[in-house]
Amino acid sequence: MLAIYVPSAYQMKDRDTILDFIEENSFGTLVSKTNRLTATHLPFLLQREGGEIYLYSHMAKANPQWNELNGEVLVIFSGPQSYISPSWYAEKEVPTWNYTAVHLYGEFHLINEREGLLDILTRTVDRYESSFAVPWSLNEVSEEYVNQLARHIVGFRIDITHYEAAWKLHQDYSVHTQKGVIKALENRHDENSRKIAGLMKRHNNISDN
């Protein structure tokens, strides 16, 4: 049973598409519940090992969430999203919202050893520096500085047990209506609208003709 409400038309089930989405939108929200609901926004590293999926990240040691965790956690990844105006339809409709999102559920495991923590830090820095012309590296700072940094954070791994994904892209509307929405989105100037228009074209196989 789905833990999030996703009509069948909007359910994304293709594993590779979902995992590629996480790698592209890797800043997620870790949600857990002990005595209260707690959430932390973090960058995540996705690791695929055969049929298994793992997420790695780190947070400030001063953050109480890691010390309170017990059992299952939820990580939410959000992609492009955009408001859809009823004025874009030829027929009578209501306002709605197009979006993409993935929920991952899994077991939380602390990584206490220094080698494992530094591996997470190094891979995180390398992942997000890779697009720069001159990437920065942890090797550029002293070992003392790295050790000081490591003392103030905790690393962790989440063993993913299952996931759910929503691709709400007007796929249950006519091609004529979809083309009208795409055209309206493309005429807007914000990045989210343009990305949603592109996703609608690719996912729904909508041509420009």
Short mmCIF file of C-alpha atoms in Angstrom, two decimals:
data_model
loop_
_atom_site.label_atom_id
_atom_site.label_comp_id
_atom_site.label_asym_id
_atom_site.label_seq_id
_atom_site.Cartn_x
_atom_site.Cartn_y
_atom_site.Cartn_z
CA MET A 1 0.00 0.00 0.00
CA LEU A 2 1.30 3.45 -0.91
CA ALA A 3 2.24 5.71 2.00
CA ILE A 4 1.71 8.76 -0.20
CA TYR A 5 -1.36 9.41 -2.28
CA VAL A 6 -0.47 8.98 -5.94
CA PRO A 7 -3.22 8.25 -8.51
CA SER A 8 -2.29 5.30 -10.70
CA ALA A 9 -1.77 7.54 -13.75
CA TYR A 10 0.98 9.43 -11.92
CA GLN A 11 2.86 6.51 -10.38
CA MET A 12 6.44 6.20 -11.61
CA LYS A 13 7.64 2.60 -11.30
CA ASP A 14 10.71 2.48 -13.54
CA ARG A 15 13.63 1.86 -11.19
CA ASP A 16 16.35 3.39 -13.36
CA THR A 17 14.31 6.54 -13.94
CA ILE A 18 13.76 6.91 -10.20
CA LEU A 19 17.41 6.38 -9.30
CA ASP A 20 18.62 8.75 -12.03
CA PHE A 21 16.17 11.32 -10.67
CA ILE A 22 17.65 11.01 -7.16
CA GLU A 23 21.17 11.52 -8.48
CA GLU A 24 20.05 14.63 -10.36
CA ASN A 25 18.02 16.01 -7.42
CA SER A 26 20.22 14.78 -4.60
CA PHE A 27 19.43 17.39 -1.94
CA GLY A 28 16.76 15.64 0.10
CA THR A 29 14.86 15.75 3.37
CA LEU A 30 15.48 13.12 6.05
CA VAL A 31 12.32 12.56 8.10
CA SER A 32 12.14 10.47 11.27
CA LYS A 33 9.86 10.02 14.25
CA THR A 34 10.70 9.18 17.85
CA ASN A 35 8.87 11.32 20.37
CA ARG A 36 8.22 13.85 17.62
CA LEU A 37 8.53 14.29 13.88
CA THR A 38 11.97 15.61 12.90
CA ALA A 39 13.35 16.63 9.51
CA THR A 40 16.79 17.69 8.25
CA HIS A 41 17.70 18.90 4.74
CA LEU A 42 20.86 17.21 3.48
CA PRO A 43 22.85 16.28 0.36
CA PHE A 44 22.76 12.55 -0.32
CA LEU A 45 24.99 10.13 -2.19
CA LEU A 46 23.19 7.29 -3.97
CA GLN A 47 24.94 3.94 -4.25
CA ARG A 48 23.65 1.05 -6.35
CA GLU A 49 24.99 -2.42 -5.56
CA GLY A 50 23.27 -5.01 -7.69
CA GLY A 51 19.65 -4.97 -6.61
CA GLU A 52 20.35 -3.03 -3.40
CA ILE A 53 20.10 0.74 -2.94
CA TYR A 54 21.94 2.77 -0.29
CA LEU A 55 21.96 6.44 0.63
CA TYR A 56 24.92 8.07 2.38
CA SER A 57 25.07 11.47 4.03
CA HIS A 58 26.24 13.36 7.10
CA MET A 59 24.88 15.94 9.50
CA ALA A 60 26.12 18.19 12.29
CA LYS A 61 26.83 16.30 15.49
CA ALA A 62 24.95 19.06 17.31
CA ASN A 63 21.78 18.06 15.41
CA PRO A 64 19.77 15.88 17.84
CA GLN A 65 18.02 13.93 15.07
CA TRP A 66 20.75 11.33 14.58
CA ASN A 67 20.89 10.55 18.30
CA GLU A 68 17.14 9.96 18.45
CA LEU A 69 16.80 7.70 15.42
CA ASN A 70 15.36 4.25 15.86
CA GLY A 71 14.01 2.10 13.04
CA GLU A 72 12.65 3.26 9.70
CA VAL A 73 13.31 6.67 8.20
CA LEU A 74 11.94 8.48 5.16
CA VAL A 75 13.95 10.52 2.66
CA ILE A 76 12.09 12.84 0.28
CA PHE A 77 13.55 14.10 -3.00
CA SER A 78 11.74 16.81 -4.96
CA GLY A 79 12.24 17.74 -8.58
CA PRO A 80 10.80 20.45 -10.82
CA GLN A 81 7.31 21.69 -10.02
CA SER A 82 4.98 24.32 -11.44
CA TYR A 83 1.52 25.77 -10.96
CA ILE A 84 -0.89 25.04 -13.84
CA SER A 85 -3.48 27.74 -14.56
CA PRO A 86 -6.98 26.81 -15.79
CA SER A 87 -6.65 29.66 -18.29
CA TRP A 88 -4.29 27.42 -20.29
CA TYR A 89 -7.05 24.93 -21.16
CA ALA A 90 -9.48 25.13 -24.05
CA GLU A 91 -12.06 23.30 -21.91
CA LYS A 92 -13.27 24.17 -18.41
CA GLU A 93 -10.80 22.97 -15.77
CA VAL A 94 -9.49 23.82 -12.30
CA PRO A 95 -6.04 24.96 -11.14
CA THR A 96 -3.54 22.21 -10.38
CA TRP A 97 0.18 21.59 -9.90
CA ASN A 98 2.60 19.45 -11.90
CA TYR A 99 5.58 18.00 -10.06
CA THR A 100 8.00 15.10 -9.62
CA ALA A 101 8.93 13.56 -6.27
CA VAL A 102 10.40 10.38 -4.78
CA HIS A 103 9.97 8.93 -1.27
CA LEU A 104 12.54 6.37 -0.09
CA TYR A 105 12.14 4.30 3.07
CA GLY A 106 14.92 2.44 4.82
CA GLU A 107 16.91 1.54 7.91
CA PHE A 108 19.28 4.13 9.39
CA HIS A 109 22.84 3.09 10.33
CA LEU A 110 25.43 5.37 11.92
CA ILE A 111 28.97 5.29 10.53
CA ASN A 112 31.23 6.01 13.47
CA GLU A 113 34.66 4.98 12.25
CA ARG A 114 36.88 7.79 10.99
CA GLU A 115 37.68 6.08 7.68
CA GLY A 116 34.01 5.65 6.79
CA LEU A 117 33.14 9.22 7.73
CA LEU A 118 36.02 10.68 5.71
CA ASP A 119 34.97 8.53 2.74
CA ILE A 120 31.49 10.12 2.86
CA LEU A 121 32.98 13.61 3.11
CA THR A 122 35.42 13.02 0.26
CA ARG A 123 32.81 11.52 -2.06
CA THR A 124 30.34 14.31 -1.27
CA VAL A 125 32.86 17.05 -2.03
CA ASP A 126 34.03 15.31 -5.21
CA ARG A 127 30.44 14.80 -6.37
CA TYR A 128 29.45 18.44 -6.09
CA GLU A 129 32.79 19.90 -7.18
CA SER A 130 32.95 17.78 -10.33
CA SER A 131 31.10 20.32 -12.48
CA PHE A 132 33.54 23.15 -11.69
CA ALA A 133 36.37 24.06 -14.04
CA VAL A 134 38.84 23.82 -11.14
CA PRO A 135 37.33 21.44 -8.55
CA TRP A 136 38.22 21.95 -4.90
CA SER A 137 39.33 18.90 -2.91
CA LEU A 138 39.73 17.96 0.74
CA ASN A 139 43.33 17.21 -0.16
CA GLU A 140 43.89 20.97 -0.34
CA VAL A 141 43.49 21.42 3.41
CA SER A 142 45.57 20.07 6.27
CA GLU A 143 44.86 16.75 7.97
CA GLU A 144 44.37 18.68 11.20
CA TYR A 145 41.59 20.73 9.60
CA VAL A 146 39.90 17.59 8.22
CA ASN A 147 40.09 15.93 11.63
CA GLN A 148 38.57 18.99 13.25
CA LEU A 149 35.76 18.96 10.70
CA ALA A 150 35.13 15.26 11.26
CA ARG A 151 34.78 15.74 15.00
CA HIS A 152 31.74 17.96 14.46
CA ILE A 153 29.72 15.73 12.13
CA VAL A 154 28.28 12.22 12.03
CA GLY A 155 27.99 10.02 8.96
CA PHE A 156 25.29 7.51 8.18
CA ARG A 157 23.97 4.99 5.66
CA ILE A 158 20.35 4.22 4.88
CA ASP A 159 19.58 0.74 3.54
CA ILE A 160 16.60 1.31 1.26
CA THR A 161 13.73 -1.15 1.70
CA HIS A 162 11.19 0.37 -0.71
CA TYR A 163 10.32 3.54 -2.58
CA GLU A 164 7.44 5.43 -4.17
CA ALA A 165 7.47 8.06 -6.88
CA ALA A 166 5.02 10.55 -8.37
CA TRP A 167 5.36 12.01 -11.87
CA LYS A 168 2.34 14.33 -12.18
CA LEU A 169 2.71 15.57 -15.74
CA HIS A 170 -0.79 15.73 -17.22
CA GLN A 171 -0.39 12.24 -18.67
CA ASP A 172 -4.12 11.58 -18.10
CA TYR A 173 -5.14 14.52 -20.34
CA SER A 174 -5.54 14.67 -24.09
CA VAL A 175 -2.53 15.43 -26.29
CA HIS A 176 -4.24 18.67 -27.34
CA THR A 177 -4.53 19.80 -23.72
CA GLN A 178 -0.97 18.73 -22.91
CA LYS A 179 0.39 20.76 -25.83
CA GLY A 180 -1.48 23.83 -24.60
CA VAL A 181 -0.05 23.46 -21.12
CA ILE A 182 3.47 22.87 -22.47
CA LYS A 183 3.27 25.99 -24.64
CA ALA A 184 2.11 28.09 -21.68
CA LEU A 185 4.89 26.73 -19.47
CA GLU A 186 7.53 27.42 -22.12
CA ASN A 187 6.33 31.02 -22.34
CA ARG A 188 7.03 31.55 -18.65
CA HIS A 189 10.48 32.71 -17.58
CA ASP A 190 11.20 30.56 -14.52
CA GLU A 191 13.36 27.45 -14.67
CA ASN A 192 10.81 25.18 -12.98
CA SER A 193 8.18 25.86 -15.63
CA ARG A 194 10.58 25.15 -18.47
CA LYS A 195 11.78 21.93 -16.82
CA ILE A 196 8.21 20.71 -16.29
CA ALA A 197 7.46 21.46 -19.96
CA GLY A 198 10.49 19.40 -20.99
CA LEU A 199 9.50 16.52 -18.71
CA MET A 200 5.97 16.54 -20.11
CA LYS A 201 7.34 16.27 -23.65
CA ARG A 202 9.73 13.42 -22.85
CA HIS A 203 7.54 11.42 -20.49
CA ASN A 204 4.33 11.78 -22.51
CA ASN A 205 6.04 11.57 -25.94
CA ILE A 206 4.70 14.93 -27.03
CA SER A 207 6.25 16.34 -30.20
CA ASP A 208 6.55 20.01 -31.17
CA ASN A 209 4.45 19.43 -34.29
#
